Amino acid sequence: MFHHCFDPRAPADELAQIRAQIARLRRREAELREAYLTRPDMPCLGRWTKVEIVTSRRKVFEPRLLPPEIRNDTAFQREKVTRRLQTSPHEPASCLLPELVAEAPADAGQRLVSSR
């Protein structure tokens, strides 16, 4: 199982890369959306796509507007359990088998970290 740690196609790395791409796309979408909503000179016709601003209204239930005695009554509450995947960088040398870490040169970890 350890041999997958440095595989660029490892599922954990792929998940982190996908999330980074999604974040970049969301930022770009937000920039374009803001431009379309605030700048009337934005071109609305592309080669294959047309952008239109559509306004709609709907009624929504707003629990925070209820009186506190109803809002805080446990009879109207339920527990919701969610599961999420969290990604975070790790020290690549920690993936190595213990015997490989013992044999690695002292600066090997630094090279691995700085080569990202």
Tab-separated table of N, CA and C in Angstrom:
chain	number	residue	atom	x	y	z
A	1	MET	N	0.824	-1.204	0.000
A	1	MET	CA	0.000	0.000	0.000
A	1	MET	C	0.865	1.263	0.000
A	2	PHE	N	2.046	1.208	0.610
A	2	PHE	CA	2.899	2.380	0.705
A	2	PHE	C	3.415	2.844	-0.646
A	3	HIS	N	3.511	1.948	-1.616
A	3	HIS	CA	4.082	2.331	-2.902
A	3	HIS	C	3.226	3.350	-3.651
A	4	HIS	N	2.004	3.578	-3.197
A	4	HIS	CA	1.126	4.559	-3.858
A	4	HIS	C	1.374	5.986	-3.383
A	5	CYS	N	2.167	6.179	-2.331
A	5	CYS	CA	2.338	7.507	-1.743
A	5	CYS	C	2.848	8.540	-2.739
A	6	PHE	N	3.757	8.149	-3.643
A	6	PHE	CA	4.321	9.126	-4.558
A	6	PHE	C	3.741	8.996	-5.956
A	7	ASP	N	2.749	8.156	-6.117
A	7	ASP	CA	2.078	7.986	-7.402
A	7	ASP	C	1.200	9.207	-7.645
A	8	PRO	N	1.468	9.992	-8.723
A	8	PRO	CA	0.668	11.208	-8.947
A	8	PRO	C	-0.808	10.901	-9.191
A	9	ARG	N	-1.125	9.651	-9.445
A	9	ARG	CA	-2.519	9.283	-9.674
A	9	ARG	C	-3.161	8.696	-8.426
A	10	ALA	N	-2.497	8.807	-7.285
A	10	ALA	CA	-3.071	8.296	-6.049
A	10	ALA	C	-4.405	8.995	-5.803
A	11	PRO	N	-5.417	8.262	-5.379
A	11	PRO	CA	-6.752	8.865	-5.192
A	11	PRO	C	-6.758	10.081	-4.279
A	12	ALA	N	-5.958	10.081	-3.214
A	12	ALA	CA	-5.930	11.243	-2.305
A	12	ALA	C	-5.405	12.474	-3.028
A	13	ASP	N	-4.338	12.297	-3.825
A	13	ASP	CA	-3.782	13.419	-4.577
A	13	ASP	C	-4.748	13.880	-5.658
A	14	GLU	N	-5.387	12.934	-6.316
A	14	GLU	CA	-6.355	13.286	-7.356
A	14	GLU	C	-7.501	14.091	-6.764
A	15	LEU	N	-7.994	13.667	-5.589
A	15	LEU	CA	-9.083	14.398	-4.929
A	15	LEU	C	-8.659	15.827	-4.616
A	16	ALA	N	-7.459	15.999	-4.082
A	16	ALA	CA	-6.968	17.344	-3.769
A	16	ALA	C	-6.825	18.186	-5.030
A	17	GLN	N	-6.327	17.588	-6.118
A	17	GLN	CA	-6.174	18.314	-7.381
A	17	GLN	C	-7.531	18.719	-7.949
A	18	ILE	N	-8.495	17.823	-7.891
A	18	ILE	CA	-9.847	18.136	-8.382
A	18	ILE	C	-10.439	19.288	-7.575
A	19	ARG	N	-10.285	19.238	-6.258
A	19	ARG	CA	-10.824	20.314	-5.415
A	19	ARG	C	-10.150	21.653	-5.717
A	20	ALA	N	-8.862	21.629	-6.003
A	20	ALA	CA	-8.155	22.865	-6.358
A	20	ALA	C	-8.676	23.406	-7.687
A	21	GLN	N	-8.908	22.529	-8.657
A	21	GLN	CA	-9.451	22.959	-9.951
A	21	GLN	C	-10.846	23.542	-9.775
A	22	ILE	N	-11.680	22.895	-8.976
A	22	ILE	CA	-13.035	23.385	-8.725
A	22	ILE	C	-12.974	24.768	-8.071
A	23	ALA	N	-12.066	24.954	-7.107
A	23	ALA	CA	-11.934	26.252	-6.438
A	23	ALA	C	-11.537	27.330	-7.436
A	24	ARG	N	-10.573	27.016	-8.327
A	24	ARG	CA	-10.175	27.994	-9.354
A	24	ARG	C	-11.350	28.329	-10.268
A	25	LEU	N	-12.098	27.323	-10.680
A	25	LEU	CA	-13.244	27.555	-11.558
A	25	LEU	C	-14.326	28.382	-10.851
A	26	ARG	N	-14.562	28.107	-9.586
A	26	ARG	CA	-15.565	28.887	-8.837
A	26	ARG	C	-15.141	30.351	-8.711
A	27	ARG	N	-13.825	30.579	-8.456
A	27	ARG	CA	-13.342	31.967	-8.374
A	27	ARG	C	-13.551	32.673	-9.707
A	28	ARG	N	-13.212	32.005	-10.796
A	28	ARG	CA	-13.364	32.621	-12.123
A	28	ARG	C	-14.839	32.864	-12.434
A	29	GLU	N	-15.690	31.910	-12.086
A	29	GLU	CA	-17.123	32.099	-12.298
A	29	GLU	C	-17.625	33.307	-11.511
A	30	ALA	N	-17.171	33.464	-10.271
A	30	ALA	CA	-17.587	34.598	-9.444
A	30	ALA	C	-17.130	35.918	-10.070
A	31	GLU	N	-15.910	35.939	-10.614
A	31	GLU	CA	-15.420	37.150	-11.280
A	31	GLU	C	-16.290	37.500	-12.485
A	32	LEU	N	-16.578	36.508	-13.306
A	32	LEU	CA	-17.405	36.761	-14.494
A	32	LEU	C	-18.828	37.161	-14.104
A	33	ARG	N	-19.383	36.483	-13.105
A	33	ARG	CA	-20.737	36.810	-12.649
A	33	ARG	C	-20.803	38.258	-12.172
A	34	GLU	N	-19.823	38.654	-11.359
A	34	GLU	CA	-19.776	40.029	-10.856
A	34	GLU	C	-19.683	41.024	-12.011
A	35	ALA	N	-18.864	40.699	-12.992
A	35	ALA	CA	-18.724	41.590	-14.149
A	35	ALA	C	-20.047	41.715	-14.902
A	36	TYR	N	-20.720	40.604	-15.130
A	36	TYR	CA	-21.998	40.667	-15.848
A	36	TYR	C	-23.059	41.431	-15.069
A	37	LEU	N	-23.031	41.319	-13.751
A	37	LEU	CA	-24.041	41.998	-12.944
A	37	LEU	C	-23.753	43.481	-12.727
A	38	THR	N	-22.499	43.903	-12.917
A	38	THR	CA	-22.151	45.288	-12.605
A	38	THR	C	-21.694	46.104	-13.815
A	39	ARG	N	-21.324	45.449	-14.893
A	39	ARG	CA	-20.816	46.185	-16.059
A	39	ARG	C	-21.717	45.955	-17.268
A	40	PRO	N	-22.493	46.966	-17.634
A	40	PRO	CA	-23.404	46.815	-18.769
A	40	PRO	C	-22.671	46.610	-20.106
A	41	ASP	N	-21.379	46.918	-20.165
A	41	ASP	CA	-20.638	46.788	-21.417
A	41	ASP	C	-20.093	45.373	-21.651
A	42	MET	N	-20.353	44.440	-20.732
A	42	MET	CA	-19.867	43.068	-20.919
A	42	MET	C	-20.555	42.437	-22.125
A	43	PRO	N	-19.793	41.860	-23.045
A	43	PRO	CA	-20.407	41.219	-24.210
A	43	PRO	C	-21.192	39.976	-23.792
A	44	CYS	N	-22.431	39.901	-24.210
A	44	CYS	CA	-23.306	38.796	-23.815
A	44	CYS	C	-23.333	37.667	-24.843
A	45	LEU	N	-22.746	37.880	-25.988
A	45	LEU	CA	-22.720	36.836	-27.011
A	45	LEU	C	-21.310	36.317	-27.202
A	46	GLY	N	-21.188	35.011	-27.111
A	46	GLY	CA	-19.922	34.352	-27.413
A	46	GLY	C	-20.080	33.611	-28.727
A	47	ARG	N	-19.128	32.790	-29.047
A	47	ARG	CA	-19.208	32.013	-30.278
A	47	ARG	C	-20.358	31.013	-30.209
A	48	TRP	N	-20.525	30.353	-29.048
A	48	TRP	CA	-21.554	29.316	-28.916
A	48	TRP	C	-22.555	29.595	-27.805
A	49	THR	N	-22.338	30.631	-27.036
A	49	THR	CA	-23.133	30.838	-25.822
A	49	THR	C	-23.614	32.269	-25.705
A	50	LYS	N	-24.818	32.406	-25.142
A	50	LYS	CA	-25.403	33.718	-24.864
A	50	LYS	C	-25.636	33.807	-23.361
A	51	VAL	N	-25.309	34.943	-22.768
A	51	VAL	CA	-25.537	35.182	-21.342
A	51	VAL	C	-26.716	36.131	-21.196
A	52	GLU	N	-27.664	35.740	-20.347
A	52	GLU	CA	-28.811	36.595	-20.039
A	52	GLU	C	-28.923	36.704	-18.521
A	53	ILE	N	-29.291	37.867	-18.046
A	53	ILE	CA	-29.551	38.036	-16.618
A	53	ILE	C	-31.039	37.815	-16.413
A	54	VAL	N	-31.374	36.821	-15.615
A	54	VAL	CA	-32.767	36.469	-15.358
A	54	VAL	C	-33.044	36.728	-13.887
A	55	THR	N	-34.064	37.502	-13.593
A	55	THR	CA	-34.439	37.807	-12.218
A	55	THR	C	-35.688	37.029	-11.870
A	56	SER	N	-35.705	36.404	-10.695
A	56	SER	CA	-36.892	35.667	-10.254
A	56	SER	C	-37.085	35.915	-8.764
A	57	ARG	N	-38.292	35.658	-8.316
A	57	ARG	CA	-38.623	35.815	-6.900
A	57	ARG	C	-39.369	34.580	-6.436
A	58	ARG	N	-39.128	34.215	-5.158
A	58	ARG	CA	-39.866	33.117	-4.558
A	58	ARG	C	-39.912	33.327	-3.058
A	59	LYS	N	-40.895	32.778	-2.439
A	59	LYS	CA	-41.024	32.873	-0.989
A	59	LYS	C	-40.243	31.723	-0.362
A	60	VAL	N	-39.529	32.044	0.722
A	60	VAL	CA	-38.769	31.027	1.436
A	60	VAL	C	-39.116	31.075	2.915
A	61	PHE	N	-39.075	29.917	3.546
A	61	PHE	CA	-39.307	29.831	4.985
A	61	PHE	C	-38.040	30.264	5.704
A	62	GLU	N	-38.175	31.164	6.655
A	62	GLU	CA	-37.025	31.713	7.370
A	62	GLU	C	-37.165	31.413	8.861
A	63	PRO	N	-36.591	30.285	9.343
A	63	PRO	CA	-36.744	29.891	10.749
A	63	PRO	C	-36.254	30.929	11.749
A	64	ARG	N	-35.262	31.712	11.390
A	64	ARG	CA	-34.730	32.695	12.357
A	64	ARG	C	-35.748	33.785	12.688
A	65	LEU	N	-36.798	33.904	11.901
A	65	LEU	CA	-37.840	34.894	12.184
A	65	LEU	C	-38.871	34.384	13.195
A	66	LEU	N	-38.823	33.110	13.524
A	66	LEU	CA	-39.745	32.553	14.522
A	66	LEU	C	-39.380	33.055	15.909
A	67	PRO	N	-40.354	33.095	16.811
A	67	PRO	CA	-40.045	33.497	18.193
A	67	PRO	C	-39.046	32.503	18.805
A	68	PRO	N	-38.147	32.970	19.672
A	68	PRO	CA	-37.128	32.100	20.273
A	68	PRO	C	-37.703	30.861	20.960
A	69	GLU	N	-38.885	30.993	21.595
A	69	GLU	CA	-39.450	29.840	22.316
A	69	GLU	C	-39.812	28.692	21.359
A	70	ILE	N	-40.119	29.017	20.124
A	70	ILE	CA	-40.380	27.968	19.123
A	70	ILE	C	-39.056	27.528	18.491
A	71	ARG	N	-38.240	28.489	18.128
A	71	ARG	CA	-36.970	28.199	17.466
A	71	ARG	C	-36.062	27.330	18.335
A	72	ASN	N	-36.072	27.521	19.666
A	72	ASN	CA	-35.195	26.797	20.571
A	72	ASN	C	-35.838	25.562	21.197
A	73	ASP	N	-37.088	25.286	20.864
A	73	ASP	CA	-37.791	24.122	21.415
A	73	ASP	C	-37.227	22.849	20.782
A	74	THR	N	-36.714	21.937	21.619
A	74	THR	CA	-36.103	20.711	21.103
A	74	THR	C	-37.101	19.809	20.384
A	75	ALA	N	-38.382	20.003	20.610
A	75	ALA	CA	-39.389	19.196	19.908
A	75	ALA	C	-39.352	19.482	18.402
A	76	PHE	N	-38.822	20.630	18.017
A	76	PHE	CA	-38.758	21.003	16.604
A	76	PHE	C	-37.338	20.892	16.036
A	77	GLN	N	-36.464	20.195	16.734
A	77	GLN	CA	-35.084	20.041	16.279
A	77	GLN	C	-34.776	18.570	16.033
A	78	ARG	N	-33.813	18.333	15.180
A	78	ARG	CA	-33.334	16.975	14.949
A	78	ARG	C	-31.825	17.048	14.744
A	79	GLU	N	-31.187	15.931	14.970
A	79	GLU	CA	-29.750	15.880	14.766
A	79	GLU	C	-29.472	15.453	13.328
A	80	LYS	N	-28.563	16.145	12.707
A	80	LYS	CA	-28.168	15.815	11.345
A	80	LYS	C	-26.698	15.414	11.387
A	81	VAL	N	-26.384	14.257	10.850
A	81	VAL	CA	-25.015	13.766	10.825
A	81	VAL	C	-24.517	13.836	9.387
A	82	THR	N	-23.363	14.431	9.205
A	82	THR	CA	-22.780	14.505	7.870
A	82	THR	C	-21.373	13.922	7.913
A	83	ARG	N	-20.932	13.450	6.774
A	83	ARG	CA	-19.567	12.944	6.632
A	83	ARG	C	-18.938	13.684	5.468
A	84	ARG	N	-17.715	14.107	5.650
A	84	ARG	CA	-17.025	14.807	4.584
A	84	ARG	C	-15.587	14.334	4.522
A	85	LEU	N	-14.996	14.467	3.366
A	85	LEU	CA	-13.593	14.131	3.191
A	85	LEU	C	-12.787	15.403	3.314
A	86	GLN	N	-11.772	15.364	4.130
A	86	GLN	CA	-10.890	16.517	4.318
A	86	GLN	C	-9.537	16.166	3.725
A	87	THR	N	-8.997	17.067	2.927
A	87	THR	CA	-7.667	16.845	2.380
A	87	THR	C	-6.707	17.854	2.993
A	88	SER	N	-5.470	17.407	3.215
A	88	SER	CA	-4.436	18.296	3.732
A	88	SER	C	-3.082	17.748	3.290
A	89	PRO	N	-2.111	18.637	3.115
A	89	PRO	CA	-0.789	18.166	2.722
A	89	PRO	C	-0.173	17.331	3.845
A	90	HIS	N	0.682	16.428	3.475
A	90	HIS	CA	1.400	15.655	4.477
A	90	HIS	C	2.876	15.631	4.107
A	91	GLU	N	3.696	15.236	5.047
A	91	GLU	CA	5.126	15.125	4.816
A	91	GLU	C	5.365	13.889	3.966
A	92	PRO	N	5.832	14.040	2.720
A	92	PRO	CA	6.007	12.872	1.858
A	92	PRO	C	6.885	11.793	2.480
A	93	ALA	N	7.893	12.137	3.245
A	93	ALA	CA	8.771	11.134	3.835
A	93	ALA	C	8.012	10.238	4.802
A	94	SER	N	6.887	10.708	5.354
A	94	SER	CA	6.129	9.889	6.291
A	94	SER	C	5.490	8.702	5.599
A	95	CYS	N	5.431	8.717	4.271
A	95	CYS	CA	4.875	7.595	3.526
A	95	CYS	C	5.866	6.448	3.403
A	96	LEU	N	7.138	6.746	3.549
A	96	LEU	CA	8.152	5.724	3.365
A	96	LEU	C	8.077	4.688	4.480
A	97	LEU	N	8.443	3.477	4.150
A	97	LEU	CA	8.526	2.449	5.179
A	97	LEU	C	9.605	2.851	6.177
A	98	PRO	N	9.467	2.516	7.445
A	98	PRO	CA	10.440	2.942	8.464
A	98	PRO	C	11.879	2.625	8.085
A	99	GLU	N	12.136	1.457	7.466
A	99	GLU	CA	13.514	1.119	7.123
A	99	GLU	C	14.054	2.030	6.024
A	100	LEU	N	13.201	2.547	5.142
A	100	LEU	CA	13.662	3.471	4.107
A	100	LEU	C	13.990	4.828	4.700
A	101	VAL	N	13.226	5.278	5.681
A	101	VAL	CA	13.487	6.559	6.328
A	101	VAL	C	14.823	6.502	7.042
A	102	ALA	N	15.132	5.383	7.701
A	102	ALA	CA	16.391	5.250	8.424
A	102	ALA	C	17.579	5.299	7.478
A	103	GLU	N	17.415	4.814	6.234
A	103	GLU	CA	18.508	4.786	5.274
A	103	GLU	C	18.603	6.056	4.435
A	104	ALA	N	17.574	6.879	4.458
A	104	ALA	CA	17.543	8.075	3.612
A	104	ALA	C	18.548	9.098	4.122
A	105	PRO	N	19.177	9.863	3.205
A	105	PRO	CA	20.081	10.930	3.642
A	105	PRO	C	19.324	11.960	4.474
A	106	ALA	N	20.020	12.665	5.321
A	106	ALA	CA	19.384	13.624	6.247
A	106	ALA	C	18.600	14.695	5.519
A	107	ASP	N	19.040	15.107	4.322
A	107	ASP	CA	18.340	16.188	3.623
A	107	ASP	C	17.299	15.666	2.628
A	108	ALA	N	17.041	14.367	2.590
A	108	ALA	CA	16.093	13.795	1.609
A	108	ALA	C	14.706	14.377	1.805
A	109	GLY	N	14.288	14.545	3.045
A	109	GLY	CA	12.955	15.104	3.298
A	109	GLY	C	12.845	16.514	2.761
A	110	GLN	N	13.890	17.306	2.909
A	110	GLN	CA	13.874	18.673	2.393
A	110	GLN	C	13.752	18.685	0.897
A	111	ARG	N	14.480	17.796	0.224
A	111	ARG	CA	14.375	17.753	-1.244
A	111	ARG	C	12.962	17.405	-1.672
A	112	LEU	N	12.355	16.449	-0.968
A	112	LEU	CA	10.996	16.049	-1.314
A	112	LEU	C	10.026	17.205	-1.117
A	113	VAL	N	10.168	17.929	-0.030
A	113	VAL	CA	9.267	19.045	0.257
A	113	VAL	C	9.477	20.170	-0.737
A	114	SER	N	10.745	20.505	-1.025
A	114	SER	CA	10.991	21.645	-1.886
A	114	SER	C	10.738	21.336	-3.362
A	115	SER	N	10.583	20.059	-3.718
A	115	SER	CA	10.358	19.722	-5.126
A	115	SER	C	8.903	19.797	-5.526
A	116	ARG	N	8.031	20.179	-4.632
A	116	ARG	CA	6.590	20.275	-4.964
A	116	ARG	C	6.329	21.395	-5.910
